Structure formats: structure tokens, C-alpha cells
Short mmCIF file of C-alpha atoms in Angstrom, two decimals:
data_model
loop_
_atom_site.label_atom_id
_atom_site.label_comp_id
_atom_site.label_asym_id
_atom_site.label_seq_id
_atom_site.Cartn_x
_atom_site.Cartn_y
_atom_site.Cartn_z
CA UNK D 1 4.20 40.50 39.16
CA UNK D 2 5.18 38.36 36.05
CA UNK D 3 2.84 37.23 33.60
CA UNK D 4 2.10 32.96 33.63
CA UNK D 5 -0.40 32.96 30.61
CA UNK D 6 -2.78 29.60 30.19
CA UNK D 7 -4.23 29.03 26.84
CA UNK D 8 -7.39 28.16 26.27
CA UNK D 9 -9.09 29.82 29.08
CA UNK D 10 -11.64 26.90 28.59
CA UNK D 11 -11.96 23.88 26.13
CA UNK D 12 -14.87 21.44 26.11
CA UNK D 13 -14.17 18.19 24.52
CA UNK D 14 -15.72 14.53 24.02
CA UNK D 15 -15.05 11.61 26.28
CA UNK D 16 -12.41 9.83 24.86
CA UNK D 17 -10.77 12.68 23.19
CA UNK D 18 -7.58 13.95 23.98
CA UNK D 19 -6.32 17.24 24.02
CA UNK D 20 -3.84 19.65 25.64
CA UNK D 21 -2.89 23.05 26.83
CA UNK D 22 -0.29 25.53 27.45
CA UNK D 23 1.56 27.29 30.11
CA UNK D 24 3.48 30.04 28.66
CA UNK D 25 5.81 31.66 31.35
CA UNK D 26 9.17 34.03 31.86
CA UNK D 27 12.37 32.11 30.72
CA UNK D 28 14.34 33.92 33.70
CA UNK D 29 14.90 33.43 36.95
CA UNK D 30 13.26 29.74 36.70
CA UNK D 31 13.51 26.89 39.56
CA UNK D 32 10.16 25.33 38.94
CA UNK D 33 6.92 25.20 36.89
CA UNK D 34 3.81 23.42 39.06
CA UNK D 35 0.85 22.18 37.71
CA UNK D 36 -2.25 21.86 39.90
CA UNK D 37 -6.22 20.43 38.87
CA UNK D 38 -8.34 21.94 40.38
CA UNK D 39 -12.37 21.11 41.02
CA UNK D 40 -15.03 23.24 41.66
CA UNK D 41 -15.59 23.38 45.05
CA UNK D 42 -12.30 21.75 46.10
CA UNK D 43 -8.78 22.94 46.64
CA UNK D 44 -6.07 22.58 44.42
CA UNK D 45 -3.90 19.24 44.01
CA UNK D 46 -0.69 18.94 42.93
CA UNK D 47 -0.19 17.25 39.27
CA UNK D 48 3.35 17.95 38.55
CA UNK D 49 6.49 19.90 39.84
CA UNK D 50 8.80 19.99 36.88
CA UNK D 51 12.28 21.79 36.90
CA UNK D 52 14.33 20.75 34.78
CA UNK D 53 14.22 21.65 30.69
CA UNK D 54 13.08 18.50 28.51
CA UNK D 55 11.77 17.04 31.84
CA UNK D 56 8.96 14.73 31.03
CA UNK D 57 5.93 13.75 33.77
CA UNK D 58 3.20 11.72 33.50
CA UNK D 59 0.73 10.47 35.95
CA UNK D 60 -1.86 8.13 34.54
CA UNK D 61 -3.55 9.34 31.47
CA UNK D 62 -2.25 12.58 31.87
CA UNK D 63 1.29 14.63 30.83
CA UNK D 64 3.12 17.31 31.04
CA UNK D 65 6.52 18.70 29.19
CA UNK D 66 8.91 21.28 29.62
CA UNK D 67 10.82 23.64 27.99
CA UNK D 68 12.34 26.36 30.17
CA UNK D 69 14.36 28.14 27.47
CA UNK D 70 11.60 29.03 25.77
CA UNK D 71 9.28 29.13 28.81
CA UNK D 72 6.34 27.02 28.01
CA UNK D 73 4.90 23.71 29.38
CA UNK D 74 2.30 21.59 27.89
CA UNK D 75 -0.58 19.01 29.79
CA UNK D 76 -1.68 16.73 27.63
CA UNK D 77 -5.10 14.53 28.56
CA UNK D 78 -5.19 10.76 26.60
CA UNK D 79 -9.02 9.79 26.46
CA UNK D 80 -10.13 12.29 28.30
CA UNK D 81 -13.07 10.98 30.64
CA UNK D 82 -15.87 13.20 32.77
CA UNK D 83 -14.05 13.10 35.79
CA UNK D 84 -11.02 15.36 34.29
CA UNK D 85 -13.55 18.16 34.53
CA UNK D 86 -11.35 20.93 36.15
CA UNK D 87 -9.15 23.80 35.90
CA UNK D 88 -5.72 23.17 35.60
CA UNK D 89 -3.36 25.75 36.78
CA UNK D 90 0.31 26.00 36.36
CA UNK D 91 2.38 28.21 38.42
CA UNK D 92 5.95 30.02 37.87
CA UNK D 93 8.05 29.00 40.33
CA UNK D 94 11.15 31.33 41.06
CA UNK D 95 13.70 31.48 43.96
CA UNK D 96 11.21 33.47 46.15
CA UNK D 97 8.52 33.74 44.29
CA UNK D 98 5.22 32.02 42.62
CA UNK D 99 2.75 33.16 40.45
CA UNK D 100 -0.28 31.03 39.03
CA UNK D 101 -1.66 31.27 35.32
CA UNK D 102 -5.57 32.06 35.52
CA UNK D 103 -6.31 28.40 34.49
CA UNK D 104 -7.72 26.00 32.12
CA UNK D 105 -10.96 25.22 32.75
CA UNK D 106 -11.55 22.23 31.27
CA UNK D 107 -14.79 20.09 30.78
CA UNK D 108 -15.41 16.99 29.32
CA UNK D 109 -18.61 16.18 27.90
CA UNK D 110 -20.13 12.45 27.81
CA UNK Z 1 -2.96 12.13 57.58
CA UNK Z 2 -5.94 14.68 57.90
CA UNK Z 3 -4.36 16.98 55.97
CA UNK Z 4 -3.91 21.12 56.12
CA UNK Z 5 -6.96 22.25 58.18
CA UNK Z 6 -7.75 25.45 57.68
CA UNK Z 7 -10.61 27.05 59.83
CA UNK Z 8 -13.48 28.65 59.99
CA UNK Z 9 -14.93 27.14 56.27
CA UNK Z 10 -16.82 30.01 55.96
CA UNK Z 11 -17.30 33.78 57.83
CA UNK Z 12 -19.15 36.79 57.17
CA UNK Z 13 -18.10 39.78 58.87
CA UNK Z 14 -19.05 43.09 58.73
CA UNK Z 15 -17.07 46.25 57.20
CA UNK Z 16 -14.26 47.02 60.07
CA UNK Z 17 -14.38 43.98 61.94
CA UNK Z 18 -11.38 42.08 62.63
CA UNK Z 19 -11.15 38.42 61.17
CA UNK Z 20 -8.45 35.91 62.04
CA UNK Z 21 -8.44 33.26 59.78
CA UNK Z 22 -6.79 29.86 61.28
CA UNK Z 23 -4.29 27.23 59.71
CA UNK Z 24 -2.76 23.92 60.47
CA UNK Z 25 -0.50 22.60 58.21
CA UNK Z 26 0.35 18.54 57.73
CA UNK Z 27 2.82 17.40 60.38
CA UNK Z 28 6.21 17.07 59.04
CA UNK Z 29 5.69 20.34 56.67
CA UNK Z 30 8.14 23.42 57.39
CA UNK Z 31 6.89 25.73 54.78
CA UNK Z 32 3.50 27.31 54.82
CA UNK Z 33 1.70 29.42 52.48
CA UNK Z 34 -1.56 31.81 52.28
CA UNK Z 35 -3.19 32.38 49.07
CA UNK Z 36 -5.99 34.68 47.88
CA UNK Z 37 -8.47 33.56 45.31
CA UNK Z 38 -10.32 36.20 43.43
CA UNK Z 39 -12.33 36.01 40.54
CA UNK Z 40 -10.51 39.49 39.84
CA UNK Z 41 -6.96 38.16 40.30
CA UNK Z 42 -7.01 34.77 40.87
CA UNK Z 43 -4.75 32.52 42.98
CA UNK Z 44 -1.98 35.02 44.54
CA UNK Z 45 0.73 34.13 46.90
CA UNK Z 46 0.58 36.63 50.09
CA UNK Z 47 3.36 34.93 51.95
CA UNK Z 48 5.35 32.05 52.95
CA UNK Z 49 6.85 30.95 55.99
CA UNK Z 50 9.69 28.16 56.40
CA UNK Z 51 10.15 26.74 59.75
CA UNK Z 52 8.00 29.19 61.24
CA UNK Z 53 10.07 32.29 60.05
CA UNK Z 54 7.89 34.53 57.29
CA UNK Z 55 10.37 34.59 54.59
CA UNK Z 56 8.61 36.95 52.06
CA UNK Z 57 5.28 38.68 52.41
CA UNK Z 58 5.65 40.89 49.53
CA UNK Z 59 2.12 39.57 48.45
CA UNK Z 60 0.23 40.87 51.42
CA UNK Z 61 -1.95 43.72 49.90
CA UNK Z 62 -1.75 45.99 52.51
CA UNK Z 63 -0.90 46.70 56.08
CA UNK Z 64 -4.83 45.70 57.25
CA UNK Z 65 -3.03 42.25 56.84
CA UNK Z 66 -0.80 40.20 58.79
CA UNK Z 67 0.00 36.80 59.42
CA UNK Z 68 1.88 35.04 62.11
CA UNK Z 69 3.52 31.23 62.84
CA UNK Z 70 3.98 30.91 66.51
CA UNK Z 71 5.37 27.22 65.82
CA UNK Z 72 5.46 24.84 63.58
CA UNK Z 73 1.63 23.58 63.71
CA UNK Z 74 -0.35 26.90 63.62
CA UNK Z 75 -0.59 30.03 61.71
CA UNK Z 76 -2.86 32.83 61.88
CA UNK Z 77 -4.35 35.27 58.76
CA UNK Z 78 -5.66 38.36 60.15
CA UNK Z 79 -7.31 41.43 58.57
CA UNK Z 80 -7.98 44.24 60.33
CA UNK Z 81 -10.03 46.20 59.72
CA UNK Z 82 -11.73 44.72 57.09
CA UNK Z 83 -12.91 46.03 54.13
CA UNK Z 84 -15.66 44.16 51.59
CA UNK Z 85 -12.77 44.21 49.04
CA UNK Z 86 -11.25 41.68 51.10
CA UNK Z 87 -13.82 39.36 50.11
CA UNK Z 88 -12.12 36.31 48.75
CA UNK Z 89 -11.74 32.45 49.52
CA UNK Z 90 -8.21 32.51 51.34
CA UNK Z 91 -6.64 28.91 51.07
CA UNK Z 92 -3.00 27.90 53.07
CA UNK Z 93 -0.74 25.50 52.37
CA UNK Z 94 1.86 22.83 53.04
CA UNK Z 95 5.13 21.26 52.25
CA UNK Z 96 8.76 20.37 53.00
CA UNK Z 97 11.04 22.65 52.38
CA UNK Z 98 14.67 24.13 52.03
CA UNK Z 99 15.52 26.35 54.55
CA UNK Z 100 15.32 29.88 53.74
CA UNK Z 101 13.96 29.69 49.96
CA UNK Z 102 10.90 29.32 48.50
CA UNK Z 103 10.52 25.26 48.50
CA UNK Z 104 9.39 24.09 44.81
CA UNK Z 105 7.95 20.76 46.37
CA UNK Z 106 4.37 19.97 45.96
CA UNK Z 107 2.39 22.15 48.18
CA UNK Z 108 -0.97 20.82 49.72
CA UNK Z 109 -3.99 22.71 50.12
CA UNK Z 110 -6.28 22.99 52.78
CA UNK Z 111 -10.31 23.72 51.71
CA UNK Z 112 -9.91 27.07 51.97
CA UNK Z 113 -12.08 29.52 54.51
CA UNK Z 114 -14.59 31.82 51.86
CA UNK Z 115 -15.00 35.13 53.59
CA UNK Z 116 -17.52 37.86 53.10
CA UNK Z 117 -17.27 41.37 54.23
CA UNK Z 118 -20.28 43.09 54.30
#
């Protein structure tokens, strides 16, 4: 099992702030790091597959960066607004493997 | 597109009883996926087929568990016997694939099917 850490577990923040979180994960053996949001009560949805180092997504308000050789990836949130209420996840991606991060649950107070 | 379909939404079983947990994945998709969602563990991989061939079940806790893709628009979950340890929402997935390799596409989820042994 490797170890995908998320950091915060959980963050509340303002509408209209933004903010951001990490996915720390093993520099080895990478093809792809995933990011998922994920509702209460729903099942996951893809954000972002990213797999390349310096890659750069964005989709909307939110964003997500890369850095394989030192295995971390950031989401960022601009203006965050109640209906990013979720957890995101991020997952390790490896030749023939995956293993998901435990999550940042984040919620967004009005 | 409906989407992955997984079936039942929801079963409670008793300690011992066999439980077959049902999946359709989105036409098109050759790579399909069961996860396990604890509050314990998490979201865990248990395995992953690709064009109806299990490619690596090295996530499948123990031999009470096995999973099966007759073709390419059904797979099967089963537990048996199970155990109230097994308790867990089990979601599958979906997505297009390379041959023989763990696909790093977007996977879909279906809604999941929450189980409850007793």
C-alpha cells in the first residue's frame, strides 16, 4: 500500500474566499495523479487526470498543479461558493495500481 | 448515456449469507473497477478488469471475495460468506482503457450499492 496523504483533512471557509489543498504522494513509479469531488451522498466525479510534471488544469473556478519530482499536487478554489461543499480526493496512479488520499472535506460557509 | 449502474442501492444480509453485488458499466468502457469505501480505510481499489479480463485483484481482501466479467456489459461482486466486517458502500467503475494496464483515464462512478451484514 503506498501512502497518498491530503492536507487539511477539512477546511471551512467563507463564500468568496479562495483557498487550496495538497496531495502529497510517492515520486516513483508515477503515470498519473486523479483528482475527484466528491458529495455526500453521491459518487465520486472526476476533476482532473494530470500526468505530466508542471502540467497545469483548470476547470472553471477551480485548479490543480503538478509536480511529480517532488510528488505533490495542489487544488486551488477562486471564490469559493456553497456548492463546492465536498471532499476532494486525489489518487496515485501507478502502472497497475491506485491508491486514494483520505480526502479534503471541504465546506463553504455563506 | 445512463451511466455505470450498479445494483441493488442498498442490501442487508445476514452473517454467512452470500451477496452478489451487480455492475454495468457505460457502453464503450473496457476497463472496470470495484472499490470499497470504509470509514476505516477509505476508497480502496479491489480490482480491475480491461476488456473483460481481471488484470489485478491484489486488492480483494480475502478469498470470501470474487468478482467476475462475463462480457463487456456486466460484472458481478460476490462475497461469500459474509461477514459484518464486510460492511461497506462498494462503488464500480468505468472508462476506456489501454489494453493490459491500469488505464489513467477518468473513471466514472456508479452510486454505489451500501451493504450491511448483520
Amino acid at each position: 500500500i503506498l501512502n497518498v496523504e491530503q492536507s487539511p483533512q477539512s477546511l471551512h471557509v467563507q463564500e468568496g474566499d479562495s483557498t487550496n489543498f495538497t496531495c502529497s504522494f510517492p515520486s516513483s513509479n508515477f503515470y498519473a495523479l486523479h483528482w475527484y469531488r466528491w458529495e455526500t451522498a453521491k459518487s465520486p466525479e472526476a476533476l482532473f487526470v494530470m500526468t505530466l510534471n508542471g502540467d497545469e488544469k483548470k476547470k472553471g473556478r477551480i485548479s490543480a498543479t503538478l509536480n511529480t519530482k517532488e510528488g505533490y499536487s495542489y487544488l486551488y478554489i477562486k471564490g469559493s461558493q456553497p456548492e463546492d461543499s465536498a471532499t476532494y480526493l486525489c489518487a496515485f496512479n501507478g502502472a497497475n495500481n491506485l491508491f486514494f488520499g483520505t480526502g479534503t472535506r471541504l465546506t463553504v460557509i455563506p | 448515456d445512463a451511466g455505470v449502474i450498479q445494483s441493488p442501492r442498498h442490501e442487508v444480509t445476514e452473517m454467512g449469507q452470500e451477496v452478489t453485488l451487480r455492475c454495468k458499466p457505460i457502453s464503450g468502457h473496457n476497463s472496470l473497477f470495484w472499490y470499497r469505501q470504509t470509514m476505516m480505510r477509505g476508497l480502496e481499489l479491489l480490482i480491475y478488469f480491461n476488456n473483460n479480463v481481471p488484470i489485478d485483484d491484489s486488492g480483494m481482501p480475502e478469498d470470501r471475495f470474487s468478482a467476475k466479467m462475463p462480457n463487456a456489459s456486466f460484472s458481478t461482486l460476490k462475497i461469500q460468506p459474509s461477514e459484518p466486517r464486510d460492511s461497506a458502500v462498494y462503488f464500480c467503475a468505468s472508462t476506456d482503457g489501454a489494453s493490459g494496464s491500469l488505464s489513467y483515464n477518468e473513471q466514472f462512478f456508479g452510486p454505489g450499492t451500501r451493504l450491511t451484514v448483520l
